[in-house]
Short mmCIF file of C-alpha atoms in Angstrom, two decimals:
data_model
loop_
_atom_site.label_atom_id
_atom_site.label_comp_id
_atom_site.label_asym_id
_atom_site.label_seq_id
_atom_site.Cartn_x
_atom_site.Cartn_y
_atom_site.Cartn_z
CA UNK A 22 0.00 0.00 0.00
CA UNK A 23 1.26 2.99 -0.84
CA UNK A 24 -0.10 7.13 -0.62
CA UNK A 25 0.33 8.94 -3.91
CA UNK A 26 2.34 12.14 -3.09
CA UNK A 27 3.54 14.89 -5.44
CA UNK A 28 1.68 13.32 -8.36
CA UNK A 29 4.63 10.30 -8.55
CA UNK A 30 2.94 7.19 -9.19
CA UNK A 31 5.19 4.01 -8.99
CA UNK A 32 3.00 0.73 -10.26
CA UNK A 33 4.49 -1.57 -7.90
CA UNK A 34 1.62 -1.48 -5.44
CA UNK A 35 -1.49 -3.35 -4.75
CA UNK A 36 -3.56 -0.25 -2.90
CA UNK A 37 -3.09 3.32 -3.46
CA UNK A 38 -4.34 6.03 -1.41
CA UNK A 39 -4.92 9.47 -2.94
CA UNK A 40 -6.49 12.83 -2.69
CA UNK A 41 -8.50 14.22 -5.74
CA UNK A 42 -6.62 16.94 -5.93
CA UNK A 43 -3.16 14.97 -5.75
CA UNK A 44 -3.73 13.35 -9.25
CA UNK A 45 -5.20 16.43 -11.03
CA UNK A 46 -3.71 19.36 -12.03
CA UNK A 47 -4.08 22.92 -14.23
CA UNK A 48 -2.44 21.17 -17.59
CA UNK A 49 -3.09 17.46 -18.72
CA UNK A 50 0.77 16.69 -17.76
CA UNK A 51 -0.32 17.60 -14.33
CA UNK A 52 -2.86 14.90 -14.54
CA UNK A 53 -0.96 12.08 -12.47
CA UNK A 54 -3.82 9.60 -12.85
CA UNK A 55 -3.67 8.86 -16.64
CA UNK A 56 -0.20 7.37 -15.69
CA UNK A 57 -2.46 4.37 -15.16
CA UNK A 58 -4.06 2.43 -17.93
CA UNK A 59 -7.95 2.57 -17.35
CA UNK A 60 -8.17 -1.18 -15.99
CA UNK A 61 -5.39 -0.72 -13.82
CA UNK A 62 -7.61 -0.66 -10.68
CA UNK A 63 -10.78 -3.33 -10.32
CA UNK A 64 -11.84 -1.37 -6.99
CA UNK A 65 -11.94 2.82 -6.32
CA UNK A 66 -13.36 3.52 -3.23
CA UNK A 67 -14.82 7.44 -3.00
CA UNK A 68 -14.78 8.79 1.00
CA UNK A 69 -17.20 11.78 1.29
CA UNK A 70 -18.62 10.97 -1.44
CA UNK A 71 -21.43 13.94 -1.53
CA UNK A 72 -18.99 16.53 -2.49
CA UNK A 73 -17.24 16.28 -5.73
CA UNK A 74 -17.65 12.59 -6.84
CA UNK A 75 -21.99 13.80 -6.78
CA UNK A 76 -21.56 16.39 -9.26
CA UNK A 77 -21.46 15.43 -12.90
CA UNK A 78 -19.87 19.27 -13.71
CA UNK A 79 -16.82 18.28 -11.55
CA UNK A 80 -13.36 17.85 -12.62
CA UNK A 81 -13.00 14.96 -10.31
CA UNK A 82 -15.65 13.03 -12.19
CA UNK A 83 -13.15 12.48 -14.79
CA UNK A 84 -11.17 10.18 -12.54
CA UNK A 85 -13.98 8.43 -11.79
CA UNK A 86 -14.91 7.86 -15.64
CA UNK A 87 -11.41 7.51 -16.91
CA UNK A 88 -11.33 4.39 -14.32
CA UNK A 89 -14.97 3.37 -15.00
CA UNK A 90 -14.22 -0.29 -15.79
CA UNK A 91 -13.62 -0.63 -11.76
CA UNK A 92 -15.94 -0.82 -9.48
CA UNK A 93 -16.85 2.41 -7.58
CA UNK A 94 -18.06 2.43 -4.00
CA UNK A 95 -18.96 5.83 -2.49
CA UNK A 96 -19.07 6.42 1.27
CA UNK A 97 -20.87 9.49 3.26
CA UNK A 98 -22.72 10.58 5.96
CA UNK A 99 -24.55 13.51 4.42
CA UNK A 100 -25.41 12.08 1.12
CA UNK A 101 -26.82 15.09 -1.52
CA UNK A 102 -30.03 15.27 -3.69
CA UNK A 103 -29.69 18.53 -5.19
CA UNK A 104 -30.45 19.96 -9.06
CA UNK A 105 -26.54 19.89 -9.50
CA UNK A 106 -25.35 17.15 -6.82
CA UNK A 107 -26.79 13.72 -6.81
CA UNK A 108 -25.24 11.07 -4.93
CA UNK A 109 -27.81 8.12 -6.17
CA UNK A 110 -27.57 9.51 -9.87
CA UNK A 111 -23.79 8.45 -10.03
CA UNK A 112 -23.42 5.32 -7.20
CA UNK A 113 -26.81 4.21 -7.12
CA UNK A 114 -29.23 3.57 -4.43
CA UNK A 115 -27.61 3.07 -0.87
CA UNK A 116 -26.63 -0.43 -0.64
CA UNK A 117 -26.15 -0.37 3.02
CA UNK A 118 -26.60 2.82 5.79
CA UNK A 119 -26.67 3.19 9.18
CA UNK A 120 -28.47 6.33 10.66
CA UNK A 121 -27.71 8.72 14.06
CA UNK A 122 -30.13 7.40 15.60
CA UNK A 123 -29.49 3.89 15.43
CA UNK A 124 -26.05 4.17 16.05
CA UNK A 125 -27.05 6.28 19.40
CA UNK A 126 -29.01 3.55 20.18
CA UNK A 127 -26.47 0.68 19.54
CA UNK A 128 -24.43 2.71 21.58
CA UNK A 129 -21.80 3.66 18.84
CA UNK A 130 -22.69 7.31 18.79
CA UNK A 131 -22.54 9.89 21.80
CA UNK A 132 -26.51 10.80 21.87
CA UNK A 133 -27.14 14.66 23.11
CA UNK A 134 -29.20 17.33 24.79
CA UNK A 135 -30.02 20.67 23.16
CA UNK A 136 -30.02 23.97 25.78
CA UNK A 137 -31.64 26.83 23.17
CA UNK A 138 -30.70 30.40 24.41
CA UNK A 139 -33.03 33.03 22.70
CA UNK A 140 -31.64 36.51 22.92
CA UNK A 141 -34.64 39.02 23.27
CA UNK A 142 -32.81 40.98 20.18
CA UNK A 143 -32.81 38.01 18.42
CA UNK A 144 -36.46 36.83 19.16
CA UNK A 145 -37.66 40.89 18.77
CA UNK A 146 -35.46 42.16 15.86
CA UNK A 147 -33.30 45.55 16.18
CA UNK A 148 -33.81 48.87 14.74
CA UNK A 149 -31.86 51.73 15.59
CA UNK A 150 -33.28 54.94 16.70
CA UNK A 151 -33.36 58.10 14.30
CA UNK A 152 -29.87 58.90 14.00
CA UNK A 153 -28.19 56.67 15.87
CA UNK A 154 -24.43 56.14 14.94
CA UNK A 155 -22.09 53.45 15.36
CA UNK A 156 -18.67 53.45 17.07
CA UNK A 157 -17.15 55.64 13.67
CA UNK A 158 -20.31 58.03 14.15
CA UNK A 159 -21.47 56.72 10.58
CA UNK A 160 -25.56 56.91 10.99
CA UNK A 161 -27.00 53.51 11.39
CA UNK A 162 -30.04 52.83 8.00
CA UNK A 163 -33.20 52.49 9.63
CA UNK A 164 -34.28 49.21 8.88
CA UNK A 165 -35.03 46.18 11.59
CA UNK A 166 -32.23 43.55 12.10
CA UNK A 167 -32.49 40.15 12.77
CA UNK A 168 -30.36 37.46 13.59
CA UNK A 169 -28.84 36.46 9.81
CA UNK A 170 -27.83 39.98 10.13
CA UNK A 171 -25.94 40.24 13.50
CA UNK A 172 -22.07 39.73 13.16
CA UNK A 173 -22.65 39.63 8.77
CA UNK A 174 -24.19 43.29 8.73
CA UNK A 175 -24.31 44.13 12.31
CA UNK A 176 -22.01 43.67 15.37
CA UNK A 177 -23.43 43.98 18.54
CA UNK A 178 -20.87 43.34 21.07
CA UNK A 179 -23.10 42.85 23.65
CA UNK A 180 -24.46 40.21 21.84
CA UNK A 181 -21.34 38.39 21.37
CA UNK A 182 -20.46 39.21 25.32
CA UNK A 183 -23.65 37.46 26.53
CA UNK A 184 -23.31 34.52 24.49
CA UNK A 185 -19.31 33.71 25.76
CA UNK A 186 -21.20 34.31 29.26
CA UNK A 187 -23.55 31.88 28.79
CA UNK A 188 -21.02 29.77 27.83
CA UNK A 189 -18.74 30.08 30.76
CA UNK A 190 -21.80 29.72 32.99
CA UNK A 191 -22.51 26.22 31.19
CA UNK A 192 -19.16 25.14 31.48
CA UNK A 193 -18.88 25.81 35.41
CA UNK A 194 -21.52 24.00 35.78
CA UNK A 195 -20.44 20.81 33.93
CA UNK A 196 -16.83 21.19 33.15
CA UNK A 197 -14.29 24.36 32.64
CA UNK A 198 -11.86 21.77 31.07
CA UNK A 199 -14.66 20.44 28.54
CA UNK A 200 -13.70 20.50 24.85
CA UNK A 201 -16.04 22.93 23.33
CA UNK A 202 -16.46 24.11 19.80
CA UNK A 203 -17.93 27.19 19.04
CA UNK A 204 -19.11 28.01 15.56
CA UNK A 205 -19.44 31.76 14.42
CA UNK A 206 -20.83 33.24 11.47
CA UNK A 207 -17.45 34.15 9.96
CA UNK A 208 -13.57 34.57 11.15
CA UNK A 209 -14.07 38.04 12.44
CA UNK A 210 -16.88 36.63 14.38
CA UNK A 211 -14.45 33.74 15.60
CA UNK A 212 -12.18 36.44 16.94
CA UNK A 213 -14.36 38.60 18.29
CA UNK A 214 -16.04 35.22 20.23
CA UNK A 215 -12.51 34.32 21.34
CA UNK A 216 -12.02 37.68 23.02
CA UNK A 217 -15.30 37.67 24.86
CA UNK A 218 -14.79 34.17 26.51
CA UNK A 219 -11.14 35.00 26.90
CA UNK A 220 -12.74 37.83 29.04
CA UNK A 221 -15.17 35.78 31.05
CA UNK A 222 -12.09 32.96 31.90
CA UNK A 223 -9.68 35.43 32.97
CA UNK A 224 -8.21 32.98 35.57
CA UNK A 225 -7.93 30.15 33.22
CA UNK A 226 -6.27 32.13 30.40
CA UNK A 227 -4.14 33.74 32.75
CA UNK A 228 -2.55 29.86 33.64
CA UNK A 229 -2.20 29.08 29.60
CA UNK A 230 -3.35 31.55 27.17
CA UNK A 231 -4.59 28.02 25.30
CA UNK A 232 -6.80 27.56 27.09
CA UNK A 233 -9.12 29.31 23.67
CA UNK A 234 -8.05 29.49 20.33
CA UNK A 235 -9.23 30.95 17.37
CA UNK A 236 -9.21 27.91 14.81
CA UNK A 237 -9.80 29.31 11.35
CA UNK A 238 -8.59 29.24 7.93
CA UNK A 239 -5.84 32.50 8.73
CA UNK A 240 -5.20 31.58 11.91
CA UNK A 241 -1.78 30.08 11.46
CA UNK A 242 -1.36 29.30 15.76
CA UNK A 243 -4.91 28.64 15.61
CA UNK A 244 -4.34 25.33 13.32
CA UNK A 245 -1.17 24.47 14.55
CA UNK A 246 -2.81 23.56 17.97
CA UNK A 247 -6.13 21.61 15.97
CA UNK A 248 -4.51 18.35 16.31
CA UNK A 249 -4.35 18.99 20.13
CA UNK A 250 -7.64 20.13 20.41
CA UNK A 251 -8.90 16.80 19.19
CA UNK A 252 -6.04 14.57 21.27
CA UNK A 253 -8.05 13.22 24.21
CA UNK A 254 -4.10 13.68 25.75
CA UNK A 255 -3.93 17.03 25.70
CA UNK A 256 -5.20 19.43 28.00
CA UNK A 257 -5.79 22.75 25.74
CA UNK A 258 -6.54 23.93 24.14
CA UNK A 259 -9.99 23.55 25.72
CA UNK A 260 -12.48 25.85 23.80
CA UNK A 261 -12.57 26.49 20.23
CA UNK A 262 -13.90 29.37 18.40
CA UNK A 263 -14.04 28.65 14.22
CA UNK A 264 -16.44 29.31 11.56
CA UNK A 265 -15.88 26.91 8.69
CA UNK A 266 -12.22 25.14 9.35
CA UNK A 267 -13.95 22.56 11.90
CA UNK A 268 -17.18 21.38 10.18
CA UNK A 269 -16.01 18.42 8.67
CA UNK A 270 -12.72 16.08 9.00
CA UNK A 271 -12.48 16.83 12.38
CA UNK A 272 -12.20 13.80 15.16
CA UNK A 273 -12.95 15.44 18.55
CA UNK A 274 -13.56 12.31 20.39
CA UNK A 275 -13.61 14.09 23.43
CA UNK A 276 -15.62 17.46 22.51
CA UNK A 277 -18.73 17.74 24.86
CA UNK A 278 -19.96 20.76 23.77
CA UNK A 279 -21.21 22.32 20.45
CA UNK A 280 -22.30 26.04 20.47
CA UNK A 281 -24.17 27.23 17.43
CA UNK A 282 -23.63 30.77 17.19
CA UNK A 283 -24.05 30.89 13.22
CA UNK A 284 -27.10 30.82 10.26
CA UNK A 285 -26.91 27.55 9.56
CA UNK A 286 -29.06 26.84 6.14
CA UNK A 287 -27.63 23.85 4.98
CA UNK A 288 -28.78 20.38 6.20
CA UNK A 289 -24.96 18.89 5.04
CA UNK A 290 -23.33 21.40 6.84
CA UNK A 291 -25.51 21.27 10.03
CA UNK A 292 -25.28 17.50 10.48
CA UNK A 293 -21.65 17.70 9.91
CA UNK A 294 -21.31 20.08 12.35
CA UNK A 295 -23.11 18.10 15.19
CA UNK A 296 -21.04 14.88 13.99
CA UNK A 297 -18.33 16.59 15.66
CA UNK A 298 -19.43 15.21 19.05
CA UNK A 299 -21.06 12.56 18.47
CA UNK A 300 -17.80 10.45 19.36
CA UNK A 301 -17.67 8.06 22.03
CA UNK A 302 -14.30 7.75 24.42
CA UNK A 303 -14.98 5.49 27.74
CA UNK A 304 -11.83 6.26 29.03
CA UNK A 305 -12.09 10.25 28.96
CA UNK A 306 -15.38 9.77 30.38
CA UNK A 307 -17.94 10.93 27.01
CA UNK A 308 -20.64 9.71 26.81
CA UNK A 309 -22.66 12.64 25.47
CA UNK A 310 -22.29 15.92 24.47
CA UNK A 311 -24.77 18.93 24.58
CA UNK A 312 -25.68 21.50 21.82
CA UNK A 313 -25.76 24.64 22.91
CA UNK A 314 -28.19 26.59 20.43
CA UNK A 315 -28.75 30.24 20.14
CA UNK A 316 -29.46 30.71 16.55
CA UNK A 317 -32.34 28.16 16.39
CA UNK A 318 -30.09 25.97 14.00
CA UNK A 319 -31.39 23.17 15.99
CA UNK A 320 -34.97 23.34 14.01
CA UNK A 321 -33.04 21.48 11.26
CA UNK A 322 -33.83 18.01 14.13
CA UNK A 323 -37.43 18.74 12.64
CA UNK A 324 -36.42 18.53 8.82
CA UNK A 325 -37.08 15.17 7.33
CA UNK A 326 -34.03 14.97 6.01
CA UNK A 327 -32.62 14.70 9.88
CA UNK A 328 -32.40 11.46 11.77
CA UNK A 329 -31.99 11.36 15.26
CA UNK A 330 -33.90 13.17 17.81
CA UNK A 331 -32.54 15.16 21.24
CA UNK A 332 -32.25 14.08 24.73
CA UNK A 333 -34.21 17.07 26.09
CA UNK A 334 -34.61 20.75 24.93
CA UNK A 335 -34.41 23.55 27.16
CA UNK A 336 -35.18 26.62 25.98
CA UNK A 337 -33.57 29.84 28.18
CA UNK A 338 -34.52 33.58 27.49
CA UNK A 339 -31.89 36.14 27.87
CA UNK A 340 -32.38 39.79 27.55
CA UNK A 341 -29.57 42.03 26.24
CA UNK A 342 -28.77 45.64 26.60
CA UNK A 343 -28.23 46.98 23.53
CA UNK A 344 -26.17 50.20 24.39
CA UNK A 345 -23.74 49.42 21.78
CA UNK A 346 -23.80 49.16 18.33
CA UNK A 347 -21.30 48.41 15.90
CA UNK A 348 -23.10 49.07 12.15
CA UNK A 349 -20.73 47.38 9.44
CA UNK A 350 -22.53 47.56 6.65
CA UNK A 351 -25.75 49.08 5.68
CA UNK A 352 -25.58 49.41 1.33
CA UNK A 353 -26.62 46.09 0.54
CA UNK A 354 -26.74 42.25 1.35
CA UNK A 355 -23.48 40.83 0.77
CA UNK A 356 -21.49 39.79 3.88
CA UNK A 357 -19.36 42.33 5.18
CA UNK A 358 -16.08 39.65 5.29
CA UNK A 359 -17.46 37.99 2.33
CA UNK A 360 -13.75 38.37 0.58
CA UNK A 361 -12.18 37.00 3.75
CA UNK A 362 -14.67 34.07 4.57
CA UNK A 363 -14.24 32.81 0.85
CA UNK A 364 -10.38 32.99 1.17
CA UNK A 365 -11.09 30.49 4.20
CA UNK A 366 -13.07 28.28 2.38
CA UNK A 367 -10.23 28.56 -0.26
CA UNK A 368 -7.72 27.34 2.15
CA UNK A 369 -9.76 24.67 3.51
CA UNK A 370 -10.15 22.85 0.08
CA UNK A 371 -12.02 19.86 0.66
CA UNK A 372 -9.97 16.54 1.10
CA UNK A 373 -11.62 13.85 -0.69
CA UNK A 374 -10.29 10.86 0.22
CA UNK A 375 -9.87 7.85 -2.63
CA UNK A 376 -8.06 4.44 -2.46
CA UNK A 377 -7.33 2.77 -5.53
CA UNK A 378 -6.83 -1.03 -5.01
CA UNK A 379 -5.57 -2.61 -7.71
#
């Protein structure tokens, strides 16, 4: 067995283990996988399967043609059925799954509890008063903002300030050494978040500044310390604050809380997000893991298209002052770090796992 590396493919091997993006290039000499004959392999094995492999417009779907005399098996949790992206179009119907729910009940899965926080200027909406300013004095546009606006359009900090002390509060009361991810809208958000509960665990930061990092896409400290966040070893860092980076491909077995502080529209994205602590680890003592909610992501349990249903909701009402206002953009609706958060997604191409075995 061997893993294909700098697109230099030596034929001597039974298996081969590959990234999409390893055997394909910007110029056909950069393709590495027409250095095989099209029967080399009689088994290709697709991981996350849902992403590129599902679309027929893809450039990785040439691989998958160019080898179609093999026998193609393609593995996910969050299969897709959309216009552009269908995962039974290309493999087929499902020839075997196993759900959330009855791997929580076999006792394979962590199951969890969901604690909902609604923030009265969530629930209520926010619209400035005539001539109100932000921190630049720039007048606010009078218009009523809701929650996909806050940290996109709008920053209110005491929004983000009562969320990292709800937070702390939860953690004192389970665990102030529990991994915790906490998912913001963008990387500003992430940083902002990471100063607020920095704030609120002043005597914990104060023995190892790790104790939170920001883990996003720019963050170059931030993802040096992701594969101790997910060691069940390693002490911190203890809290997380990221906005895409963490989704997906990350093995927290230990991670006992999940904080949605993001819009969360997609039903891929949101189940890969709560897969994130759905691990089980006896010996670090999880068991379960607890989602705490204060964007109402958590009506995606209702969708159809979820499977698996909560431990217990609690719903908790929490007013907010809003005496400050940061107004970041008011012209139109694209997201203020739009340039940013796509530079993130750039640098967190996704890794598509395939294995070749000849």
């Amino acid at each position: 067995m061997t893993v294909v590396k700098h697109r230099m493919i030596d034929k001597s091997y039974e298996i081969y283990l590959a990234l999409y993006q390893g055997l394909t290039g910007a110029d056909e000499e950069a393709n590495a996988y027409k250095q095989f004959s099209p029967d080399f392999f009689d088994l290709i094995v697709i991981d996350e399967c849902h992403r590129g492999s599902a679309n027929e417009e893809s450039a990785w779907r040439e691989i998958l043609t160019y080898f179609n005399k093999a026998t193609h098996i393609g593995l996910t949790a969050t299969p897709r059925e959309t216009k552009e992206t269908s995962n039974t179009e290309y493999f087929g119907e499902p020839v075997y799954t196993y759900s959330l729910k009855q791997g929580i009940d076999d006792g394979f899965l962590a199951p969890y509890k969901v604690i909902r926080v609604v923030l009265n200027v969530d629930s209520e909406g926010y619209r400035p008063q005539q001539g109100k300013t932000d921190k630049d004095g720039v007048e606010i546009e009078d218009r009523i903002y809701n929650r996909k606006d806050f940290d996109r359009k709008l920053v209110i900090d005491e929004r983000t300030d009562i969320i990292a002390q709800k937070v702390t509060e939860y953690l004192k009361g389970l665990d102030r050494f529990a991994k915790t991810i906490i998912f913001c809208v963008d990387i500003d958000h992430a940083e902002r978040m990471r100063n607020a509960i920095s704030k609120h665990n002043a005597d914990l930061v104060a023995e190892n500044y790790k104790y939170v990092m920001q883990i996003t896409g720019d963050n170059d400290e931030g993802k040096r310390e992701l594969d101790n966040f997910i060691n069940p070893e390693e002490k911190y860092p203890v809290i997380a604050t990221t906005s895409e980076l963490m989704t997906t491909g990350v093995d927290a077995q230990t991670c006992k809380v999940i904080v949605l502080d993001a819009n969360i529209n997609s039903m891929t994205k949101f189940k890969q997000i709560v897969g994130r602590g759905t691990r089980i680890n006896e010996e670090f003592d999880k068991f379960y893991f607890t989602i705490l909610d204060f964007r109402n992501a958590t009506d995606n349990f209702a969708d159809s298209a979820f499977d698996g249903d909560p431990l217990r909701v609690k719903p908790i009402t929490q007013d907010i002052d809003l005496t400050g206002i940061e107004d970041e953009e008011t012209e139109d609706e694209t997201p203020i770090i739009d340039e940013v958060s796509g530079n993130e997604i750039i640098i967190q191409k996704p890794v598509i796992p395939l294995i070749f075995i000849k």
